[in-house]
Amino acid sequence: MKMEERQLKPHAIIIPLPHQGHINPFINLSLKLASNGFAITFVNLEFIHQMLSKSHHINATNEFDLFAEARKSGLDICYTTISDGFSPEFDRGIHLEEFWKSMLQNFPARVDEFVGKTIKSDPYLDSFLVIDTFFSWASQVAEKYNLVNVSFWTEPALVFSLGYHLDLMKENGLFPLKDNTDKEINYIPGVQSVHTRDFMRYLKESDFATLSNKLAFMTEVKKADFILHNIVHELESDTISALNKYQPNYAIGPINFVKNSATVHKSLWSESDCTHWLDLKSPGSVLYVSFGSLVHTSKCVIEEIAYGLLLSEVDFIWAVRAGIVGSADTNGLPDGFEDEIKDKGLIIPWCNQITVLENPAVGGFLTHCGWNSVMESLWCGTPMICYPVDFDQPINRKLVVDDWKVGINLCDDTSVDRKEVAEKIKYLMGETSSKSLRQESNKVKETLRNATEIDGSLERNFDQFINDLKEKIH
Ligand code: UDP
């Protein structure tokens, strides 16, 4: 791409959160913007770049470039990395809190310097920022360099709306919340009803000052020029319409399944192949189990789920990553479990989840309800058993089970019991028992597929965003 050509295009500096569930939506948003004539500078953290290089088996002599393919097809995407200040050996998953503290306190100066240099070296570009909403410092960088600030939210609009209306909840005397009390809330614009028992754990902070400090990103996002949401408009239309009264919000999901431009799924870990194993199983007979890339649970929970799976006699694939029980060198499974399951189950550390869910043999998903996992399951019309652990997952569960009726709860409280696990699995995988869940799942699947059509909500909202953005930039 000649510099003169690049200079004519609006230029997005894009910075995702360094977690698996944020990387792919940001990659696909970048591809979509590039296919609409934007120049992109995609900024990955160095350790994420190293993980991607390793998981895609690229050696040092053949440097990994996330967007090499896209560039070959004419898209204008620069790929670059920036350091988070930690050594490559530092285990960011295990020391998540320390890592995050630094991402909010020390990392902004690095971004500031990077953005300053980028703009200086390309003075003619109309640059703007596209930054993950969780990075509360985005508005300061945008203000300093006078850049249009686009915030990208990769969780449900309901989760966004709760954080956004923190002050309203305070005015209504909601805080401090106690873990064991439950209140129904029906005063949040665009949200018919939500129970505090389903709140994200961080909203259950007893001290309001600590809470609003943790949610500083929700105050900062109010300064954004545009907010993009990786949600499907039809599924959360009231919530997004209500938010639109304050700022321009656009539902541009499911961004990982965009139809009319290329999409990419990149794993941070090597993917084990499950296709051979799955192809020997009959349609709809296999339960897929995964708790995503981040959460930790106890050895006891892993054990109850393991024996629950055996008791259910249902075939299963379990992507159980080392580190899930908090120690990097174990996956927490009971000793001898992998020998016990014989060909009833396949245990792997990581897989290509979408490929697994798309396989006709898979008939159900036992999930921690990470937002990407939920969207992928909805996309495939696969009903879920929900075991939310942290972050947005309890709210996502509410959407899946209570609102859209495409899933069931694994257990009603935090205790997980193998007999209950087995019963829930049999219910979900049983043809008769799960009939209505499957019908609803198919309806929601249709909604997602329609959203990605040429005249679907994703495309319409994306076009609207681009028009509004161009107007603002020029
Ligand atoms: N994933 C995957 N292989 C696995 C487990 C998970 O590719 O073995 C992907 C999954 O497809 C999803 C992401 O990892 O896109 C996890 O994101 P999610 O929001 O569901 O959960 P998080 O990891 O953020 O808790």
Coordinates of C-alpha atoms and ligand atoms in Angstrom, one line a residue:
M1 CA 0.0 0.0 0.0
K2 CA 1.5 3.3 -1.0
M3 CA 1.7 6.0 1.7
E4 CA -0.3 8.5 -0.5
E5 CA -3.1 6.0 -0.7
R6 CA -3.1 5.3 3.0
Q7 CA -3.1 9.0 3.7
L8 CA -6.5 9.4 2.0
K9 CA -8.2 7.0 4.3
P10 CA -9.6 7.4 7.7
H11 CA -7.2 5.6 10.0
A12 CA -8.2 3.5 13.1
I13 CA -5.8 2.7 15.9
I14 CA -7.3 -0.4 17.4
I15 CA -6.3 -1.8 20.9
P16 CA -8.1 -4.9 22.2
L17 CA -8.0 -6.1 25.7
P18 CA -5.4 -8.9 26.0
H19 CA -7.8 -11.8 26.6
Q20 CA -9.0 -14.5 24.3
G21 CA -12.6 -13.4 24.4
H22 CA -11.7 -9.9 23.3
I23 CA -9.1 -10.6 20.6
N24 CA -11.3 -12.2 18.0
P25 CA -14.1 -9.6 18.1
F26 CA -11.4 -6.9 17.7
I27 CA -9.7 -8.8 14.8
N28 CA -13.1 -9.2 13.1
L29 CA -14.1 -5.6 13.7
S30 CA -10.7 -4.5 12.2
L31 CA -11.3 -6.7 9.1
K32 CA -14.8 -5.2 8.7
L33 CA -13.5 -1.7 9.0
A34 CA -10.7 -2.4 6.5
S35 CA -13.1 -3.9 4.0
N36 CA -15.1 -0.7 4.2
G37 CA -12.0 1.4 3.1
F38 CA -10.4 2.2 6.4
A39 CA -6.7 2.0 7.1
I40 CA -6.1 0.0 10.3
T41 CA -3.2 -0.1 12.8
F42 CA -3.9 -3.1 15.1
V43 CA -2.0 -3.0 18.3
N44 CA -1.5 -6.3 20.1
L45 CA 0.3 -6.7 23.4
E46 CA 3.7 -8.4 22.9
F47 CA 2.8 -11.4 25.1
I48 CA -0.4 -12.0 23.1
H49 CA 1.6 -11.8 19.9
Q50 CA 4.0 -14.4 21.3
M51 CA 1.1 -16.7 22.3
L52 CA -0.4 -16.4 18.8
S53 CA 2.9 -17.1 17.2
K54 CA 3.4 -20.2 19.3
S55 CA -0.1 -21.5 18.9
H56 CA 0.1 -21.0 15.2
H57 CA 3.5 -22.7 15.0
I58 CA 5.4 -19.8 13.6
N59 CA 9.2 -19.9 14.3
A60 CA 11.4 -17.0 14.8
T61 CA 12.6 -16.8 11.2
N62 CA 9.1 -16.7 9.8
E63 CA 7.7 -13.8 11.9
F64 CA 4.0 -14.1 12.7
D65 CA 1.8 -11.4 11.2
L66 CA -1.9 -11.6 12.2
F67 CA -3.1 -9.8 9.1
A68 CA -0.7 -11.1 6.4
E69 CA -3.6 -12.9 4.7
A70 CA -5.9 -9.8 4.8
R71 CA -3.2 -7.6 3.3
K72 CA -2.7 -10.1 0.5
S73 CA -6.4 -9.6 -0.4
G74 CA -5.8 -5.8 -0.5
L75 CA -6.9 -4.7 3.0
D76 CA -4.9 -1.9 4.5
I77 CA -4.0 -3.3 8.0
C78 CA -0.7 -2.6 9.8
Y79 CA 0.0 -5.0 12.6
T80 CA 2.2 -4.0 15.5
T81 CA 2.9 -4.8 19.1
I82 CA 3.5 -2.9 22.4
S83 CA 4.9 -4.2 25.7
D84 CA 2.9 -4.3 28.9
G85 CA 6.0 -4.0 30.9
F86 CA 6.0 -7.5 32.3
S87 CA 8.6 -10.2 31.5
P88 CA 7.5 -12.9 29.0
E89 CA 7.6 -15.5 31.9
F90 CA 5.2 -13.6 34.1
D91 CA 2.0 -15.7 34.3
R92 CA -0.7 -13.1 33.7
G93 CA -3.5 -15.6 34.0
I94 CA -2.5 -16.7 37.5
H95 CA -1.6 -13.2 38.6
L96 CA -4.6 -11.6 37.0
E97 CA -5.2 -8.9 39.6
E98 CA -1.6 -7.6 39.6
F99 CA -1.6 -7.7 35.8
W100 CA -4.8 -5.7 35.6
K101 CA -3.7 -3.1 38.1
S102 CA -0.7 -2.4 35.9
M103 CA -2.8 -2.3 32.7
L104 CA -4.8 0.5 34.2
Q105 CA -1.9 2.4 35.9
N106 CA 1.3 1.9 33.9
F107 CA 0.1 0.8 30.5
P108 CA -1.6 4.0 29.5
A109 CA 1.7 5.9 29.4
R110 CA 3.0 3.4 26.8
V111 CA -0.2 3.8 24.7
D112 CA 0.0 7.5 25.0
E113 CA 3.6 7.4 23.7
F114 CA 2.7 5.0 20.9
V115 CA -0.4 7.0 19.7
G116 CA 1.7 10.2 19.8
K117 CA 4.4 8.7 17.7
T118 CA 2.0 7.1 15.3
I119 CA 0.1 10.3 14.6
K120 CA 3.3 12.3 14.3
S121 CA 4.8 9.9 11.8
D122 CA 1.6 9.9 9.7
P123 CA 0.5 13.5 10.0
Y124 CA -2.0 13.5 7.2
L125 CA -4.1 10.6 8.4
D126 CA -7.5 11.3 9.9
S127 CA -6.9 9.0 12.9
F128 CA -9.3 7.8 15.5
L129 CA -9.2 5.3 18.3
V130 CA -11.1 2.1 18.8
I131 CA -10.4 0.8 22.3
D132 CA -11.9 -1.8 24.6
T133 CA -14.4 -0.2 26.9
F134 CA -12.6 -1.8 29.9
F135 CA -9.6 0.4 29.3
S136 CA -10.7 3.4 31.3
W137 CA -7.8 5.6 30.1
A138 CA -9.0 5.6 26.5
S139 CA -10.9 9.0 26.8
Q140 CA -7.8 10.7 28.2
V141 CA -5.6 9.6 25.2
A142 CA -8.4 10.6 22.8
E143 CA -8.7 14.0 24.5
K144 CA -5.0 14.6 24.5
Y145 CA -4.5 14.0 20.8
N146 CA -8.0 15.3 19.9
L147 CA -9.0 12.0 18.3
V148 CA -12.5 10.6 17.8
N149 CA -13.0 8.0 20.5
V150 CA -14.8 4.7 19.6
S151 CA -15.4 2.4 22.5
F152 CA -15.9 -1.3 21.8
W153 CA -17.9 -3.4 24.3
T154 CA -17.7 -7.1 23.9
E155 CA -20.3 -8.2 26.5
P156 CA -24.1 -8.0 26.5
A157 CA -25.8 -4.6 26.5
L158 CA -27.5 -5.6 29.8
V159 CA -24.2 -5.8 31.5
F160 CA -23.2 -2.5 30.0
S161 CA -26.4 -0.9 31.1
L162 CA -26.1 -2.0 34.7
G163 CA -22.6 -0.5 35.0
Y164 CA -23.8 2.6 33.1
H165 CA -26.6 3.2 35.5
L166 CA -24.6 2.8 38.7
D167 CA -25.6 6.2 40.0
L168 CA -29.2 5.5 39.4
M169 CA -29.0 2.3 41.4
K170 CA -27.3 4.3 44.2
E171 CA -30.0 6.9 44.2
N172 CA -32.5 4.1 44.6
G173 CA -30.6 3.0 47.7
L174 CA -29.4 -0.3 46.3
F175 CA -25.8 -0.2 47.6
P176 CA -24.1 -1.7 49.5
L177 CA -25.4 -5.0 48.2
K178 CA -25.1 -8.1 50.4
D179 CA -24.3 -11.3 48.6
N180 CA -27.1 -13.3 50.1
T181 CA -30.0 -10.8 49.6
D182 CA -31.9 -10.5 46.4
K183 CA -33.8 -7.5 45.1
E184 CA -35.7 -7.1 41.9
I185 CA -34.8 -3.9 39.9
N186 CA -37.2 -2.5 37.3
Y187 CA -36.1 1.2 37.0
I188 CA -33.2 0.9 34.6
P189 CA -34.2 2.3 31.3
G190 CA -34.7 -0.4 28.7
V191 CA -34.4 -3.2 31.3
Q192 CA -37.7 -4.8 32.2
S193 CA -36.5 -6.6 35.3
V194 CA -33.2 -7.8 36.7
H195 CA -32.4 -9.5 40.0
T196 CA -29.4 -8.5 42.1
R197 CA -28.6 -12.2 42.6
D198 CA -27.6 -12.2 38.9
F199 CA -25.4 -9.2 39.2
M200 CA -21.8 -9.4 38.1
R201 CA -19.7 -10.1 41.2
Y202 CA -17.9 -6.8 41.0
L203 CA -21.2 -5.0 41.5
K204 CA -21.5 -6.8 44.9
E205 CA -18.6 -4.8 46.3
S206 CA -19.7 -3.6 49.8
D207 CA -18.1 -0.2 49.7
F208 CA -19.5 2.2 47.0
A209 CA -16.3 4.1 46.6
T210 CA -14.4 0.9 45.8
L211 CA -17.2 -0.1 43.5
S212 CA -17.3 3.2 41.5
N213 CA -13.5 3.1 41.3
K214 CA -13.6 -0.4 39.8
L215 CA -16.2 0.8 37.4
A216 CA -14.3 3.9 36.4
F217 CA -14.4 2.7 32.8
M218 CA -18.2 3.1 32.9
T219 CA -17.8 6.8 33.8
E220 CA -15.1 7.2 31.1
V221 CA -17.2 5.6 28.4
K222 CA -19.7 8.4 28.7
K223 CA -17.1 10.6 27.0
A224 CA -16.8 8.2 24.0
D225 CA -18.1 9.5 20.7
F226 CA -19.4 6.1 19.6
I227 CA -20.0 2.8 21.4
L228 CA -20.0 -0.4 19.5
H229 CA -21.6 -3.5 21.1
N230 CA -20.9 -7.1 20.0
I231 CA -24.6 -8.0 20.6
V232 CA -27.4 -8.9 18.3
H233 CA -29.8 -6.0 18.0
E234 CA -33.0 -8.1 18.0
L235 CA -32.0 -9.9 21.3
E236 CA -31.4 -6.7 23.3
S237 CA -33.3 -4.1 21.3
D238 CA -34.9 -2.3 24.3
T239 CA -31.7 -2.1 26.2
I240 CA -29.7 -0.7 23.3
S241 CA -32.5 1.8 22.3
A242 CA -32.6 3.1 25.9
L243 CA -28.8 3.6 25.8
N244 CA -29.1 5.5 22.5
K245 CA -30.9 8.3 24.3
Y246 CA -27.6 9.2 25.9
Q247 CA -24.9 8.4 23.3
P248 CA -24.7 6.7 19.9
N249 CA -24.7 3.0 20.5
Y250 CA -24.6 0.4 17.7
A251 CA -25.3 -3.4 17.9
I252 CA -22.8 -4.8 15.5
G253 CA -22.9 -8.5 16.5
P254 CA -22.3 -11.2 16.0
I255 CA -19.1 -9.6 14.7
N256 CA -17.2 -12.9 14.6
F257 CA -19.7 -14.3 12.0
V258 CA -19.9 -11.4 9.6
K259 CA -21.0 -12.6 6.2
N260 CA -19.8 -10.2 3.5
S261 CA -16.2 -9.8 4.6
A262 CA -13.6 -12.3 5.8
T263 CA -13.7 -13.4 9.5
V264 CA -10.9 -15.0 11.5
H265 CA -10.7 -17.1 14.6
K266 CA -7.3 -17.1 16.3
S267 CA -6.6 -19.1 19.4
L268 CA -4.0 -18.1 22.0
W269 CA -3.3 -21.8 22.6
S270 CA -2.7 -24.8 20.3
E271 CA -5.9 -26.4 19.2
S272 CA -6.3 -30.2 19.6
D273 CA -8.2 -31.8 16.7
C274 CA -11.6 -33.2 17.8
T275 CA -13.1 -33.8 14.4
H276 CA -11.9 -37.4 14.0
W277 CA -13.3 -38.4 17.4
L278 CA -16.6 -36.5 16.8
D279 CA -17.1 -37.9 13.3
L280 CA -17.5 -41.4 14.9
K281 CA -20.4 -40.2 17.1
S282 CA -24.1 -40.0 16.2
P283 CA -25.8 -36.7 15.5
G284 CA -26.6 -34.6 18.6
S285 CA -25.1 -37.2 21.0
V286 CA -22.1 -35.4 22.4
L287 CA -22.0 -32.7 25.1
Y288 CA -19.2 -30.2 24.7
V289 CA -17.8 -28.8 28.0
S290 CA -15.6 -25.7 28.5
F291 CA -15.2 -22.9 31.0
G292 CA -13.3 -20.6 28.6
S293 CA -9.9 -19.0 28.9
L294 CA -9.9 -17.1 32.2
V295 CA -11.9 -18.3 35.1
H296 CA -10.7 -20.4 37.9
T297 CA -12.7 -22.9 39.9
S298 CA -12.0 -25.4 42.6
K299 CA -10.7 -29.0 42.3
C300 CA -13.9 -30.1 44.0
V301 CA -16.1 -28.5 41.3
I302 CA -14.0 -30.1 38.6
E303 CA -14.3 -33.5 40.3
E304 CA -18.1 -33.3 40.7
I305 CA -18.5 -32.3 37.0
A306 CA -16.1 -35.1 36.0
Y307 CA -18.1 -37.8 37.9
G308 CA -21.4 -36.2 36.9
L309 CA -20.4 -36.6 33.2
L310 CA -19.6 -40.3 33.9
L311 CA -22.8 -40.9 35.7
S312 CA -24.8 -39.3 32.9
E313 CA -23.4 -41.9 30.4
V314 CA -23.5 -39.2 27.8
D315 CA -20.5 -38.9 25.4
F316 CA -18.5 -35.7 25.9
I317 CA -15.6 -33.5 24.9
W318 CA -14.1 -31.4 27.7
A319 CA -11.7 -28.6 26.9
V320 CA -10.2 -28.3 30.3
R321 CA -7.2 -26.0 30.4
A322 CA -4.2 -26.4 32.7
G323 CA -4.5 -23.7 35.3
I324 CA -8.3 -23.8 35.7
V325 CA -7.9 -24.7 39.4
G326 CA -5.4 -22.0 40.0
S327 CA -2.2 -23.9 39.6
A328 CA -0.5 -23.8 36.2
D329 CA 0.6 -27.4 36.1
T330 CA -2.7 -29.2 36.6
N331 CA -6.2 -29.3 35.1
G332 CA -7.6 -30.5 38.4
L333 CA -9.2 -33.7 37.0
P334 CA -9.3 -36.6 39.5
D335 CA -6.4 -39.1 39.2
G336 CA -7.1 -41.9 36.7
F337 CA -10.2 -40.1 35.3
E338 CA -8.9 -40.0 31.8
D339 CA -8.4 -43.8 31.8
E340 CA -11.8 -44.4 33.3
I341 CA -13.7 -42.6 30.5
K342 CA -12.4 -44.8 27.7
D343 CA -14.0 -43.7 24.4
K344 CA -17.0 -42.0 26.2
G345 CA -15.1 -38.8 26.5
L346 CA -12.3 -36.8 25.0
I347 CA -10.2 -34.5 27.3
I348 CA -8.2 -31.9 25.6
P349 CA -6.6 -28.6 26.9
W350 CA -8.0 -26.4 24.1
C351 CA -9.8 -26.8 20.8
N352 CA -11.3 -24.7 18.0
Q353 CA -14.6 -24.2 19.8
I354 CA -16.6 -23.0 16.9
T355 CA -15.5 -26.1 14.8
V356 CA -16.6 -28.3 17.7
L357 CA -19.9 -26.6 18.2
E358 CA -20.6 -26.7 14.4
N359 CA -20.0 -30.5 14.3
P360 CA -23.4 -32.3 13.9
A361 CA -22.4 -34.8 16.7
V362 CA -22.5 -32.0 19.3
G363 CA -26.0 -31.6 20.9
G364 CA -25.3 -29.5 24.0
F365 CA -22.8 -27.2 25.7
L366 CA -22.0 -27.1 29.4
T367 CA -20.6 -23.6 29.6
H368 CA -19.4 -21.0 32.1
C369 CA -21.4 -18.5 30.0
G370 CA -18.6 -16.3 28.7
W371 CA -20.2 -14.0 26.2
N372 CA -18.3 -15.4 23.2
S373 CA -19.2 -18.9 24.1
V374 CA -22.8 -17.9 24.5
M375 CA -22.8 -16.2 21.1
E376 CA -21.1 -19.2 19.5
S377 CA -23.6 -21.6 21.0
L378 CA -26.5 -19.4 19.8
W379 CA -25.0 -19.3 16.4
C380 CA -25.0 -23.1 16.2
G381 CA -28.4 -23.5 17.8
T382 CA -26.9 -25.5 20.6
P383 CA -28.8 -25.5 23.9
M384 CA -26.7 -24.8 27.0
I385 CA -26.2 -25.9 30.6
C386 CA -25.0 -22.8 32.5
Y387 CA -22.4 -22.8 35.1
P388 CA -21.5 -19.1 35.5
V389 CA -18.4 -18.4 37.6
D390 CA -17.4 -14.8 37.5
F391 CA -17.4 -11.4 35.6
D392 CA -20.4 -11.0 33.3
Q393 CA -21.3 -14.7 33.4
P394 CA -24.2 -14.6 35.9
I395 CA -26.0 -12.0 33.9
N396 CA -25.3 -13.9 30.7
R397 CA -26.9 -16.9 32.3
K398 CA -30.0 -14.9 33.0
L399 CA -30.3 -13.9 29.3
V400 CA -29.7 -17.5 28.2
V401 CA -32.0 -19.3 30.7
D402 CA -34.6 -16.8 31.9
D403 CA -35.0 -14.5 28.8
W404 CA -34.2 -16.5 25.7
K405 CA -35.0 -20.0 27.2
V406 CA -32.2 -21.7 25.3
G407 CA -30.5 -23.1 28.4
I408 CA -30.9 -24.5 31.9
N409 CA -29.0 -23.9 35.1
L410 CA -26.4 -26.5 36.3
C411 CA -27.2 -25.8 39.9
D412 CA -29.2 -23.2 41.9
D413 CA -26.5 -22.3 44.3
T414 CA -22.7 -22.5 44.3
S415 CA -22.5 -26.1 45.4
V416 CA -22.1 -28.6 42.5
D417 CA -23.2 -32.1 43.1
R418 CA -22.4 -35.0 40.7
K419 CA -25.9 -36.5 40.8
E420 CA -27.5 -33.1 39.9
V421 CA -24.8 -32.7 37.1
A422 CA -25.8 -36.1 35.7
E423 CA -29.5 -35.3 35.8
K424 CA -29.1 -31.9 34.1
I425 CA -26.9 -33.4 31.4
K426 CA -29.5 -36.2 30.7
Y427 CA -32.2 -33.6 30.6
L428 CA -30.4 -31.4 28.1
M429 CA -29.3 -34.3 25.9
G430 CA -32.6 -36.2 26.0
E431 CA -34.6 -35.8 22.8
T432 CA -38.0 -35.4 24.5
S433 CA -36.9 -33.5 27.6
S434 CA -35.0 -30.8 25.6
K435 CA -37.6 -30.4 22.8
S436 CA -38.6 -26.9 23.7
L437 CA -35.0 -25.8 24.4
R438 CA -34.0 -27.0 21.0
Q439 CA -37.0 -25.2 19.3
E440 CA -36.1 -21.9 21.1
S441 CA -32.4 -22.4 20.2
N442 CA -33.3 -22.8 16.6
K443 CA -35.3 -19.6 16.6
V444 CA -32.5 -17.7 18.2
K445 CA -30.1 -19.2 15.7
E446 CA -32.3 -17.9 12.9
T447 CA -32.2 -14.4 14.5
L448 CA -28.4 -14.4 14.5
R449 CA -28.2 -15.7 11.0
N450 CA -30.6 -13.1 9.8
A451 CA -28.6 -10.3 11.5
T452 CA -25.6 -11.2 9.4
E453 CA -27.5 -11.1 6.1
I454 CA -26.9 -8.2 3.7
D455 CA -30.0 -6.3 4.9
G456 CA -29.7 -7.7 8.5
S457 CA -29.3 -5.6 11.7
L458 CA -25.5 -6.1 11.9
E459 CA -24.9 -4.7 8.4
R460 CA -27.4 -1.9 8.8
N461 CA -26.0 -0.8 12.1
F462 CA -22.5 -1.0 10.9
D463 CA -23.3 1.1 7.9
Q464 CA -24.9 3.7 10.1
F465 CA -21.9 3.7 12.4
I466 CA -19.6 4.3 9.4
N467 CA -21.7 7.1 8.1
D468 CA -21.9 8.8 11.5
L469 CA -18.1 8.3 12.1
K470 CA -17.1 9.8 8.7
E471 CA -19.3 12.8 9.4
K472 CA -17.6 13.3 12.8
I473 CA -14.1 12.8 11.5
H474 CA -14.4 15.3 8.6
Ligands
UDP1 N1 -12.3 -21.1 23.1 C1 -11.7 -21.9 22.1 N2 -11.3 -23.2 22.5 C2 -11.5 -23.7 23.8 C3 -12.2 -22.9 24.7 C4 -12.6 -21.6 24.3 O1 -11.5 -21.5 21.0 O2 -11.0 -24.8 24.0 C5 -12.7 -19.8 22.7 C6 -14.2 -19.7 22.5 O3 -14.6 -20.0 21.2 C7 -14.5 -18.2 22.8 C8 -13.3 -17.8 23.7 O4 -12.4 -18.9 23.7 O5 -14.4 -17.5 21.6 C9 -13.7 -17.6 25.2 O6 -14.4 -16.5 25.3 P1 -15.6 -16.3 26.3 O7 -16.1 -14.9 26.2 O8 -16.6 -17.4 26.1 O9 -15.0 -16.6 27.7 P2 -13.7 -16.1 28.5 O10 -12.6 -16.9 28.1 O11 -13.6 -14.6 28.2 O12 -14.1 -16.3 30.0

